[in-house]
Tab-separated table of C-alpha atoms in Angstrom:
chain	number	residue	atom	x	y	z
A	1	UNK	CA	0.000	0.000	0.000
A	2	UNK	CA	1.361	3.795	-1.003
A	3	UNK	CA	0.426	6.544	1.040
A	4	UNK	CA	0.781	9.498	-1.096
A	5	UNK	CA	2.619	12.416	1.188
A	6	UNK	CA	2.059	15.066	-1.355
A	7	UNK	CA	-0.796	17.028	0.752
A	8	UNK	CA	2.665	17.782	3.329
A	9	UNK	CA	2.918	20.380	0.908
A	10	UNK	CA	0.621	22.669	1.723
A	11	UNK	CA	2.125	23.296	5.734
A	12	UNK	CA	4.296	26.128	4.522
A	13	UNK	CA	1.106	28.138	3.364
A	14	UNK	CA	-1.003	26.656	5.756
A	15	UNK	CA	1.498	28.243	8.653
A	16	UNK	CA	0.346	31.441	7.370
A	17	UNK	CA	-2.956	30.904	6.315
A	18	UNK	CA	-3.492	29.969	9.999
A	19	UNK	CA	-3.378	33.124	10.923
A	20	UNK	CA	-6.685	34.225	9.669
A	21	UNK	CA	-9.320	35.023	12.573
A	22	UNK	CA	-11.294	32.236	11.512
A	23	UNK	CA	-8.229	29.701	12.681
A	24	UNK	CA	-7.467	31.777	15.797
A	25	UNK	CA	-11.064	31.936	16.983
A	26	UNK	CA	-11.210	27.752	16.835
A	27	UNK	CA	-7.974	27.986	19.325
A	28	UNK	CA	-10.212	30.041	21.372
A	29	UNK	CA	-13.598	30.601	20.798
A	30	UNK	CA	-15.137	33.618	22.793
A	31	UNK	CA	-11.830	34.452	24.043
A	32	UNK	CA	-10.736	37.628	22.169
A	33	UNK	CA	-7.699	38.346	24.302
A	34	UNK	CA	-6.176	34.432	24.249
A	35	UNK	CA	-6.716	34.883	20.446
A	36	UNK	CA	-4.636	38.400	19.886
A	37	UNK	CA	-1.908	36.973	22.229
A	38	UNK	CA	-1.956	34.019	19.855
A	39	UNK	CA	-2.073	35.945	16.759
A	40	UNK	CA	0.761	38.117	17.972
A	41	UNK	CA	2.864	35.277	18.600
A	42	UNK	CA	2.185	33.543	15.240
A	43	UNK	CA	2.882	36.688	12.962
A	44	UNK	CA	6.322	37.185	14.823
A	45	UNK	CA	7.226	33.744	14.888
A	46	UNK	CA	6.389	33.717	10.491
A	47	UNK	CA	7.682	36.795	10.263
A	48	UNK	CA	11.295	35.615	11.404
A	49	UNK	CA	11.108	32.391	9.831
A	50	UNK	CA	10.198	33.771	6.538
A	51	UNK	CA	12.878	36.644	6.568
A	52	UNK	CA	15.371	33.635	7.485
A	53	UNK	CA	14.745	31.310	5.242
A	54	UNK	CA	13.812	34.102	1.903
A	55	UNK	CA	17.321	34.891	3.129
A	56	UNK	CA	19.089	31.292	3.016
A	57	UNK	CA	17.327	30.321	-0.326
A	58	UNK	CA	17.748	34.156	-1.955
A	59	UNK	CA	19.735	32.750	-5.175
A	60	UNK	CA	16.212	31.105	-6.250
A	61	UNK	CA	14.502	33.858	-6.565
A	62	UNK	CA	13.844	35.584	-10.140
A	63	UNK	CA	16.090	38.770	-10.729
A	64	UNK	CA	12.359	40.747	-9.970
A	65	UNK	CA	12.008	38.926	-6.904
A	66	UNK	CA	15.494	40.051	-5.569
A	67	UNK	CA	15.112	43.730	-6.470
A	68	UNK	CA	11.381	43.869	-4.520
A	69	UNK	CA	13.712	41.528	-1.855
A	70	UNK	CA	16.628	43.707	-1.208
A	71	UNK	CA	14.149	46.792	-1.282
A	72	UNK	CA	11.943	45.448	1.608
A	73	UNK	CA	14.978	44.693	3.792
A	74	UNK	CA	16.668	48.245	2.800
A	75	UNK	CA	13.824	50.000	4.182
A	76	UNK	CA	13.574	47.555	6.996
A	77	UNK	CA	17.410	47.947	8.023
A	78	UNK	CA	16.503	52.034	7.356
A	79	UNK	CA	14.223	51.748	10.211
A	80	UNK	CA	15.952	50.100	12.597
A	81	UNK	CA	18.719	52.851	12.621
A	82	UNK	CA	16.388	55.328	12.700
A	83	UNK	CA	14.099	53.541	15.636
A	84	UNK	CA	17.941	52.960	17.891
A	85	UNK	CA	19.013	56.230	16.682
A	86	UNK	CA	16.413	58.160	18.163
A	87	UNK	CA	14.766	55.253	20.795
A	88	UNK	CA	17.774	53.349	21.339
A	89	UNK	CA	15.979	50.341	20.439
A	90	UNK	CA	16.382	48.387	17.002
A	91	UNK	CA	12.671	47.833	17.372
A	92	UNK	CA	10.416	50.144	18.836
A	93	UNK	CA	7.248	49.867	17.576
A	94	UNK	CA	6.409	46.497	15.951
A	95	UNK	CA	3.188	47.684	14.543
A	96	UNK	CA	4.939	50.010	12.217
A	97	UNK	CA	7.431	47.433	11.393
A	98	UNK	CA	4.689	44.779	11.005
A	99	UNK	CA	3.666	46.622	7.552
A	100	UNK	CA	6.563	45.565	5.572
A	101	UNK	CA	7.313	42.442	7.679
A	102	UNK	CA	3.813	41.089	6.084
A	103	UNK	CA	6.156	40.822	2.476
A	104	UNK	CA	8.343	38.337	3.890
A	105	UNK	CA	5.387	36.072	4.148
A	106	UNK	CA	5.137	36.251	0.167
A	107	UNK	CA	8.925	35.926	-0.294
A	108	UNK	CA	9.087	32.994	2.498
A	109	UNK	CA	6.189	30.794	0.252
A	110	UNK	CA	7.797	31.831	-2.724
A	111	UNK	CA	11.435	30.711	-1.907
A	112	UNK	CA	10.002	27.024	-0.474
A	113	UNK	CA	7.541	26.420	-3.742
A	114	UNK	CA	10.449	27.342	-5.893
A	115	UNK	CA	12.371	25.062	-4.746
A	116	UNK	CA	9.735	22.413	-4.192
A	117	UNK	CA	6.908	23.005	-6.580
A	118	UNK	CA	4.935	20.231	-5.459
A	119	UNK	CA	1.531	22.076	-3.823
A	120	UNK	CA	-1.392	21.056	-5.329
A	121	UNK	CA	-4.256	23.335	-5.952
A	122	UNK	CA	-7.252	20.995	-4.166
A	123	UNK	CA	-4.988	20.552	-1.066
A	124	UNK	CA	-5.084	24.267	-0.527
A	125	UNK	CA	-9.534	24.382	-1.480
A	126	UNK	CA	-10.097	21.704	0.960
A	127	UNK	CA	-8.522	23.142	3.612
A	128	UNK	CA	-10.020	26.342	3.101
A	129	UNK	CA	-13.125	24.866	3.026
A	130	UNK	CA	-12.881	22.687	5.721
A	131	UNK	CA	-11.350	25.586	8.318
A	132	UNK	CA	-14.117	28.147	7.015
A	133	UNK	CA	-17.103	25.433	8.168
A	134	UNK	CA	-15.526	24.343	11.432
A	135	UNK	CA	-14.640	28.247	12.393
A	136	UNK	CA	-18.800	28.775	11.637
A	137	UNK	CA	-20.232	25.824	12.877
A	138	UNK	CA	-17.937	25.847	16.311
A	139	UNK	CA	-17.850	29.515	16.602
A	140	UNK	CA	-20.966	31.341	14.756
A	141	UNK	CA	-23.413	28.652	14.705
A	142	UNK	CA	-25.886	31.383	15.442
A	143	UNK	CA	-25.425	33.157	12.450
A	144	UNK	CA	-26.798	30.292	10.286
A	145	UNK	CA	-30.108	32.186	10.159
A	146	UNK	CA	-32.289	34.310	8.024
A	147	UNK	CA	-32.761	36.599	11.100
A	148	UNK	CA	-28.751	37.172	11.084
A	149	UNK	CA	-28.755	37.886	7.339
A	150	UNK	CA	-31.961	40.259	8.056
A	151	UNK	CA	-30.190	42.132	10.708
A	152	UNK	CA	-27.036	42.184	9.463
A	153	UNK	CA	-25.361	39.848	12.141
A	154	UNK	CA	-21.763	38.861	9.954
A	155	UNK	CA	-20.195	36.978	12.537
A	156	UNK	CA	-17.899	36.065	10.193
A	157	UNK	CA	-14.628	38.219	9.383
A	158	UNK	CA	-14.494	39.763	5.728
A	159	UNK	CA	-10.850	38.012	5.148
A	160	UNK	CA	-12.187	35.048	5.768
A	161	UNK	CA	-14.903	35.391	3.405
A	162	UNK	CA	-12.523	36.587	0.676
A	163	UNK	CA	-11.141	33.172	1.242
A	164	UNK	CA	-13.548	31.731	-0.180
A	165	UNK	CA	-13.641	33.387	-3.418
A	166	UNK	CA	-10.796	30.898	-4.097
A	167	UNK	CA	-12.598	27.495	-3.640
A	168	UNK	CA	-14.996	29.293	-5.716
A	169	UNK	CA	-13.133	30.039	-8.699
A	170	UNK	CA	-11.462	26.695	-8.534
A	171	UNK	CA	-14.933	24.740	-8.503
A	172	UNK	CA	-16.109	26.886	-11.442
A	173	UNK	CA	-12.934	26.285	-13.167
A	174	UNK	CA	-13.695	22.355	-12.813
A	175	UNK	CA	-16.822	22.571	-14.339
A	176	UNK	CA	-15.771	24.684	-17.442
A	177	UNK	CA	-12.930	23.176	-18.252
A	178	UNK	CA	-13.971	19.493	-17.326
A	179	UNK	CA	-17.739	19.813	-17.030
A	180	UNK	CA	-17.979	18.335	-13.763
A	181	UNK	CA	-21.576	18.951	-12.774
A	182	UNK	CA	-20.602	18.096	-8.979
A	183	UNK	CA	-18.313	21.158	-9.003
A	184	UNK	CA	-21.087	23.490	-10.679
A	185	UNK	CA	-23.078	22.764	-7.487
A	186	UNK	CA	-19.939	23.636	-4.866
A	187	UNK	CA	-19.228	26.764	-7.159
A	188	UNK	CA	-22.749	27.679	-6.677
A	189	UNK	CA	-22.845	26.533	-2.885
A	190	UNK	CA	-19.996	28.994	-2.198
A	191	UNK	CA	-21.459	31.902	-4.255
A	192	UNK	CA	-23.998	31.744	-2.217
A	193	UNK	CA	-22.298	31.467	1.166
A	194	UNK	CA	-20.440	34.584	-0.030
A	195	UNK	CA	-23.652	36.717	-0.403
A	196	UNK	CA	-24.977	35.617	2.729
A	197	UNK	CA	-21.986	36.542	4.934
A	198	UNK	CA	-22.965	39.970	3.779
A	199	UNK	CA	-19.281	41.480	2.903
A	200	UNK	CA	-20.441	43.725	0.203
A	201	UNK	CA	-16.403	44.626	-0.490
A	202	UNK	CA	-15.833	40.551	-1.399
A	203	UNK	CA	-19.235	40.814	-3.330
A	204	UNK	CA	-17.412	43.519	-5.552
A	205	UNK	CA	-14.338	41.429	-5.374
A	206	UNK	CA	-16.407	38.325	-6.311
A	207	UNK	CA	-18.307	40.173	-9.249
A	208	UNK	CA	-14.324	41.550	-10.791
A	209	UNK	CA	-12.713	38.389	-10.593
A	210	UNK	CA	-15.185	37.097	-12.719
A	211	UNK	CA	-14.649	39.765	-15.470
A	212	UNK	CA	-10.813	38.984	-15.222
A	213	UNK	CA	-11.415	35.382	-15.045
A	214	UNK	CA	-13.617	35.738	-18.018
A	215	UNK	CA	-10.913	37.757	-20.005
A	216	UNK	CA	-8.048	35.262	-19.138
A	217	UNK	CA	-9.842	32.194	-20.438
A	218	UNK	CA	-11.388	34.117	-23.577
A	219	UNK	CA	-7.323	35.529	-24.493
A	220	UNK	CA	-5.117	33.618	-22.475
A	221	UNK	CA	-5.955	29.981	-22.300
A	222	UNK	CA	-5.757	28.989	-25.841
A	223	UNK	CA	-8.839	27.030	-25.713
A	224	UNK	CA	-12.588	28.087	-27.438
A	225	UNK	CA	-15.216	27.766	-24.911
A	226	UNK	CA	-18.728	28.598	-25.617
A	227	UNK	CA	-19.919	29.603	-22.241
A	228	UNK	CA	-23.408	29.984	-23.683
A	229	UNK	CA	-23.546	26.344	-24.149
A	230	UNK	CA	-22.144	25.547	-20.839
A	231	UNK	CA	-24.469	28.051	-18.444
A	232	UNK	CA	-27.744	28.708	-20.435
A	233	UNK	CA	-29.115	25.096	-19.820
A	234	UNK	CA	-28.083	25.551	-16.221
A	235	UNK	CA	-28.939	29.260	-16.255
A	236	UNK	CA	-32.339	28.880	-17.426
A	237	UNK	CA	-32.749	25.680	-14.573
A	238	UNK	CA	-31.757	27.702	-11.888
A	239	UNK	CA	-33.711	30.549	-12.538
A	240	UNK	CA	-37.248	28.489	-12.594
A	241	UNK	CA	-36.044	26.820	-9.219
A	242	UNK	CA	-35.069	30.364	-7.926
A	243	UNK	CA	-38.142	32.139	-8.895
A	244	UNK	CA	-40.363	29.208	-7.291
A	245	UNK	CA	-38.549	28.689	-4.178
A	246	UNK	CA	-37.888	32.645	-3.379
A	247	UNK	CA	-41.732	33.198	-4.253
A	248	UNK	CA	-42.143	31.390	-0.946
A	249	UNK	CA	-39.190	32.596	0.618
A	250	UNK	CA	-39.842	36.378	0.282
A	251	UNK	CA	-43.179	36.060	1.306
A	252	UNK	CA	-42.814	35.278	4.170
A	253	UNK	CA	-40.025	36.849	4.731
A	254	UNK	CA	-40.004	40.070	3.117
A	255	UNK	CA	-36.998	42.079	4.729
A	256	UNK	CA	-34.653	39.598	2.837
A	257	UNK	CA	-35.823	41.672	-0.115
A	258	UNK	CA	-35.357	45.217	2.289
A	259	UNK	CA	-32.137	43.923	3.124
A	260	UNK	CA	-30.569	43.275	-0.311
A	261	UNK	CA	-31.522	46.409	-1.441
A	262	UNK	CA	-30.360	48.080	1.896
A	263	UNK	CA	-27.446	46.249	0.556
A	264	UNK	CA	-26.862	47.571	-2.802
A	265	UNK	CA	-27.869	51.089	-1.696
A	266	UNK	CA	-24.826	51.208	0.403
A	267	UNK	CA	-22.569	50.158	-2.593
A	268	UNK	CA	-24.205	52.874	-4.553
A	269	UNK	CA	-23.350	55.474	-1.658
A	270	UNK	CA	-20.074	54.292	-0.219
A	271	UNK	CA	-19.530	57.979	0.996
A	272	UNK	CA	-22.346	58.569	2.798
A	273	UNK	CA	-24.000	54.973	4.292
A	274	UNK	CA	-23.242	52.011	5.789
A	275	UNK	CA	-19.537	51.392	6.687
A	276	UNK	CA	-18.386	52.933	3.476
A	277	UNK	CA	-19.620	56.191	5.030
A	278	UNK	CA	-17.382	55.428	8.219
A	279	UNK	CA	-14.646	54.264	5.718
A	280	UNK	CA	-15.281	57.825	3.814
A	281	UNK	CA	-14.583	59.800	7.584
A	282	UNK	CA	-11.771	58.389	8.613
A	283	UNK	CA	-10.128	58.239	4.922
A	284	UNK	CA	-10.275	61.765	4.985
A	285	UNK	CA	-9.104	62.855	8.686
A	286	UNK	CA	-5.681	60.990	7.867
A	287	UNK	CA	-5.230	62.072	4.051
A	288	UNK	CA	-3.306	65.773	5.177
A	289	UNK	CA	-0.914	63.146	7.015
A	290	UNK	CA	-0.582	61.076	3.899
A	291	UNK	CA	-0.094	64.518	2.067
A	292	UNK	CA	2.289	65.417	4.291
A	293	UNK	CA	4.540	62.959	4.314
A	294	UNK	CA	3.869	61.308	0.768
A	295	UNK	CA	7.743	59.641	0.167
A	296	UNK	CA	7.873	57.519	2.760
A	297	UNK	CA	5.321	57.797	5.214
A	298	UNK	CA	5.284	58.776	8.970
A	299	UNK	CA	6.666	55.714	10.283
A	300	UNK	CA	6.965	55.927	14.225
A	301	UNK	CA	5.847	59.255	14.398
A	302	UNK	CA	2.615	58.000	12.848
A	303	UNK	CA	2.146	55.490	15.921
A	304	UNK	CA	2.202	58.175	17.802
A	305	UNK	CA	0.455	60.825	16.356
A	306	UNK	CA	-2.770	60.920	18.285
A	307	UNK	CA	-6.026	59.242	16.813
A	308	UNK	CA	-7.468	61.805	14.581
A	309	UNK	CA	-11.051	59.318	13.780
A	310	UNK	CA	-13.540	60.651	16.438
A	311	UNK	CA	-16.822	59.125	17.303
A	312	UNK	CA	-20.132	61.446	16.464
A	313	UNK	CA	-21.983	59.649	19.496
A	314	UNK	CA	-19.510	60.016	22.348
A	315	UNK	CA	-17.067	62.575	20.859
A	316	UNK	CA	-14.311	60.313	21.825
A	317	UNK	CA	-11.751	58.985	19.167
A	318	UNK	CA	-12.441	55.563	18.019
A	319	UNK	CA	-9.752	53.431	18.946
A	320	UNK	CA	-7.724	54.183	21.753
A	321	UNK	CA	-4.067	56.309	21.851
A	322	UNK	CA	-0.634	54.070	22.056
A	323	UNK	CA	-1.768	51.183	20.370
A	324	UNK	CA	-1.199	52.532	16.577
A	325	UNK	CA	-3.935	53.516	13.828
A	326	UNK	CA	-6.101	50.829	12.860
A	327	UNK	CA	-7.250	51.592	9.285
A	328	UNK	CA	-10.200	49.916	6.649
A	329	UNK	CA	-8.038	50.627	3.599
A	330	UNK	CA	-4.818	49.213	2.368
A	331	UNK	CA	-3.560	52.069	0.326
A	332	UNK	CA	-4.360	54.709	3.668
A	333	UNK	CA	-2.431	51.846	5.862
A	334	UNK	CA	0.556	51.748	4.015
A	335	UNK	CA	0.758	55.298	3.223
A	336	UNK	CA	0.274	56.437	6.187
A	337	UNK	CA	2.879	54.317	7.911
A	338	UNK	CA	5.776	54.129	4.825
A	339	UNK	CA	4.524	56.258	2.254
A	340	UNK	CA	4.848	55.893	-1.387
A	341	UNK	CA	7.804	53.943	-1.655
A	342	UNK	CA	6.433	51.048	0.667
A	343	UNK	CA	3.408	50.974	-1.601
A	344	UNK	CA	6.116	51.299	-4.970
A	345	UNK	CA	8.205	48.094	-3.127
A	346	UNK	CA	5.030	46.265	-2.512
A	347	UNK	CA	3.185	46.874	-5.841
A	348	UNK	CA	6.130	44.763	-7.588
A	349	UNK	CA	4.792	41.443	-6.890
A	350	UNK	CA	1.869	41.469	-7.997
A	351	UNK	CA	2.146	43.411	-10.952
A	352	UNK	CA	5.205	41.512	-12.068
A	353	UNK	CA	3.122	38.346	-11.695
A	354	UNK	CA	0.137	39.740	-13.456
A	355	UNK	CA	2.406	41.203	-16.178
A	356	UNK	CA	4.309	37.578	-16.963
A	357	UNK	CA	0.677	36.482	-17.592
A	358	UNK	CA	-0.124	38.872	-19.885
A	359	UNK	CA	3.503	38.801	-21.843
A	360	UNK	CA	2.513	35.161	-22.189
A	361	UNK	CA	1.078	33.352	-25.353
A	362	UNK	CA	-1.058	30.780	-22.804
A	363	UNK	CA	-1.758	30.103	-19.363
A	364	UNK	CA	-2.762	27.312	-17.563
A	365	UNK	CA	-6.008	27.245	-15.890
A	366	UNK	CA	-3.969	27.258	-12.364
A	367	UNK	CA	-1.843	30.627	-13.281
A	368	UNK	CA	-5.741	31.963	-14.613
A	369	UNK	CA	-7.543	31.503	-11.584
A	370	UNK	CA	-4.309	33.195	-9.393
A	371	UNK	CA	-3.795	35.631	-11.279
A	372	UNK	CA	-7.482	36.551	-11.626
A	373	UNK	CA	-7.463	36.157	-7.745
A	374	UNK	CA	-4.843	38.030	-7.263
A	375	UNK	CA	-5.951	41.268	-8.584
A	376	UNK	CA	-8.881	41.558	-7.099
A	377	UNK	CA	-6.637	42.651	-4.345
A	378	UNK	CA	-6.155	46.062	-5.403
A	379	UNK	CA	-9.910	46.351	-5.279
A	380	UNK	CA	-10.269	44.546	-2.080
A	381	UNK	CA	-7.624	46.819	-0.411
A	382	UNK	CA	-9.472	49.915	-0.708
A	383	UNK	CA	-12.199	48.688	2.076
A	384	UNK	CA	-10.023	46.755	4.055
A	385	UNK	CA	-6.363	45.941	5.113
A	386	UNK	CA	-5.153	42.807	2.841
A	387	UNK	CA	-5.258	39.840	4.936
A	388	UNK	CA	-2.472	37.666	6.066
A	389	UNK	CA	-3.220	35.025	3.539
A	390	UNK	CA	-2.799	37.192	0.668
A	391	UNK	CA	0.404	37.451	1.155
A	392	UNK	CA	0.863	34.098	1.174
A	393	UNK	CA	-0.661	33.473	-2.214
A	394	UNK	CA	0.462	35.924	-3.698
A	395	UNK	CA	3.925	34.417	-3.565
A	396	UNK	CA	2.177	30.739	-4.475
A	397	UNK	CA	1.263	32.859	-7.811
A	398	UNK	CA	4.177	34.430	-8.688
A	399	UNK	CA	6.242	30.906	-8.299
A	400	UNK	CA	3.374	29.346	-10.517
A	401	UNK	CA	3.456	31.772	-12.923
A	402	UNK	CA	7.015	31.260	-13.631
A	403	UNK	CA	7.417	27.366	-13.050
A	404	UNK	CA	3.973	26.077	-14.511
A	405	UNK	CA	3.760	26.851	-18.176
A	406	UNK	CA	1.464	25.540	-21.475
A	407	UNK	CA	3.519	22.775	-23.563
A	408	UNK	CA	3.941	24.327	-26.609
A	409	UNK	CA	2.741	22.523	-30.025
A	410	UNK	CA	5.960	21.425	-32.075
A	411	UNK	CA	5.325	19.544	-34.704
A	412	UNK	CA	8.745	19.543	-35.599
A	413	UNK	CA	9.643	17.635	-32.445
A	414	UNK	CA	6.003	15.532	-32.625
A	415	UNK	CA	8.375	14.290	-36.383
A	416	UNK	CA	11.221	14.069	-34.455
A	417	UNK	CA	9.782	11.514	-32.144
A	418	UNK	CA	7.669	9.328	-34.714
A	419	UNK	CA	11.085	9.063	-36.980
A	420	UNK	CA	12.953	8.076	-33.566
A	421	UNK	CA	10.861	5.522	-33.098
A	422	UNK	CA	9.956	4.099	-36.241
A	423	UNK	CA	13.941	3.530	-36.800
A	424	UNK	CA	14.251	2.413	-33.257
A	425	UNK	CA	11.590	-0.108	-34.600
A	426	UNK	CA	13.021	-1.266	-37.405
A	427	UNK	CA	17.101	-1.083	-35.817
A	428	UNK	CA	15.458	-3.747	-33.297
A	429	UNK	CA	14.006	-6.275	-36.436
A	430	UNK	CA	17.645	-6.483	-37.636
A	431	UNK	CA	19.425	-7.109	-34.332
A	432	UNK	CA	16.699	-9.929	-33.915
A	433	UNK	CA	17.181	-11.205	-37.150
């Protein structure tokens, strides 16, 4: 009997995928406090394995790699001397560091896969899958409910939602390109999940990796595929089934139909309702900071500029002084902390990996549905802080894109090999003879 290892693999990205709230709430459900001391530890633990080992294995890396590698640790060695020049400590405020630390987890994944490009794609779905539905059945069980969708009860964590988009996309991917009806069904079974969670930012993310999806297959996979043929059938199946079933549904519950369009109404007017509104506020009381101090950011004398985000109700700021600025955007995060040129170093990885899929004449469906992935991060990073994972595949991608490939047609060697053969063939008549 074999037992095949190969799902051993996936630990490296797991290690960092792990630190996602839905993993940290299963360590300790309820307990907020066990699970920051536990997320704490984790990310400083990663963070010096993956600066150690991107640092031992830094001759596999592409020459793009090393440039966006020896930038990061530049303008990490820059602030140590400045943080023991004027705190005489090499370290003193790992919040601020923490924003450029997050890199290393894309140049620690991409250094191991590079060297051992063995990860398989449905290793990394199922155990997405399987830690999203144990973190909501242990943890949120309660949100399992019309009355939670109604009232807008998450529960869940927006990163973790995003994750899903990627079991998604595979799923889909299965049933396109092998029309596997089983995956149709899990495509569609996460789809929903992802409405009902209620993130409206991985809704938007959801809806433009489609479009790129869409795009990549249509100039980038080499194959024709009539998607008419493949989704009108089911299209036209799932709408009579939908139509029946939410006849019922919405009638007797009709602020499912208030709620979507409470929904969509918020999308429309990000500036002025919902949390896009509160996004909107605090956007704009940091953006003379970001103005400021455009090159490089205010570093540690952003940590401890005072919070500037004040509550209308209590006239108090919103988070509390001495523990950093805690932002919903990205792009305001990492400008506000290193400016410009940590948003330059960190804008090289995934550009360079969406870039070599563009430059190429085919991709395979793996590099399509990372790449299209992948930039719905630059969307995604305007409501919220990328999550840990991201960085984590984003390195996966960028080793994929340059070590998986599309066998070229040659008929010149397909000659080559029949002629080999065929006198091979007949060299082995005479020796018999």
């Amino acid at each position: 009997m074999k037992i095949n290892y190969s799902f051993l693999f996936i630990i490296p990205l797991a290690l960092i995928m792990l630190m996602d709230n839905m993993f940290t709430e299963l360590a300790a459900p309820q307990n907020t406090t066990v699970q920051a001391n536990l997320l704490n530890l984790m990310m400083k633990g990663m963070a010096g394995i993956s600066f150690i080992y991107s640092s031992l294995y830094f001759t596999r890396m592409s020459p793009v790699m090393r440039v966006a590698y020896v930038l990061t640790t530049l303008y990490v060695l820059a602030m140590v001397f400045e943080s023991y020049y004027f705190y005489n400590t090499p370290m003193v405020y790992p919040h601020v560091f923490q924003k450029l630390f997050f890199f290393y987890f894309s140049f620690f994944v991409y250094t191991f896969y590079k060297g051992n490009f063995h990860l398989k794609f449905s290793h990394v779905v199922w155990f997405i899958l399987g830690g999203f539905w144990l973190s909501v059945v242990v943890v949120h069980p309660d949100k399992l409910s019309l009355g939670a969708f109604t009232s807008h009860e998450r529960g869940v964590y927006a990163s973790s939602v995003y994750m899903l988009v990627i079991p998604f996309i595979y799923f889909l991917s299965k049933y396109i390109f092998h029309g596997k009806m089983t995956s149709l069904f899990i495509a569609f079974f996460i789809l929903v999940s992802i409405v009902f969670f209620q993130h409206r930012t991985v809704w938007i993310s959801t809806a433009m990796l489609l479009v790129v999806y869409y795009l990549l297959i249509r100039f980038k996979s080499g194959l024709s595929i009539n998607f008419m043929s493949k989704f009108l059938p089911i299209g036209i199946v799932l709408l009579i089934a939908g139509i029946a079933s939410s006849a019922f549904l919405f009638s007797t519950n009709p602020e499912i139909i208030t709620k979507i369009q409470d929904s969509f109404s918020d999308i429309e007017n990000f500036d002025s309702q919902g949390t896009g509104g509160w996004r909107y506020i605090q956007w704009m009381s940091y953006l003379p900071f970001i103005q400021e101090n455009w090159l490089i950011g205010m570093r540690f004398e952003g940590f401890e500029l005072p919070i500037q985000f004040w509550r209308d109700d209590t006239n108090e700021p919103v988070f509390d002084d001495g523990q950093g600025h805690h932002f919903h955007s990205f792009y305001v995060d990492i400008l506000f902390y290193t400016g410009f040129v940590g948003l330059a170093i960190y804008s090289i990885m995934p550009i360079y990996a969406i870039a070599k899929g563009l430059r190429s004449k085919a991709m395979t469906v793996n590099q399509i549905i990372l790449i299209a992935f992948i930039s719905t991060g630059f969307l995604y990073g305007f409501s919220y802080v990328l999550p840990v994972f991201y960085y984590a595949i984003l390195g996966w991608a960028i080793v994929v894109m340059e070590e998986d490939g599309v066998e070229p047609t040659s008929y010149l060697r397909d000659f080559a090999a029949r002629w080999k053969a065929k006198a091979t063939g007949q060299y082995r008549k005479l020796t018999a003879a």
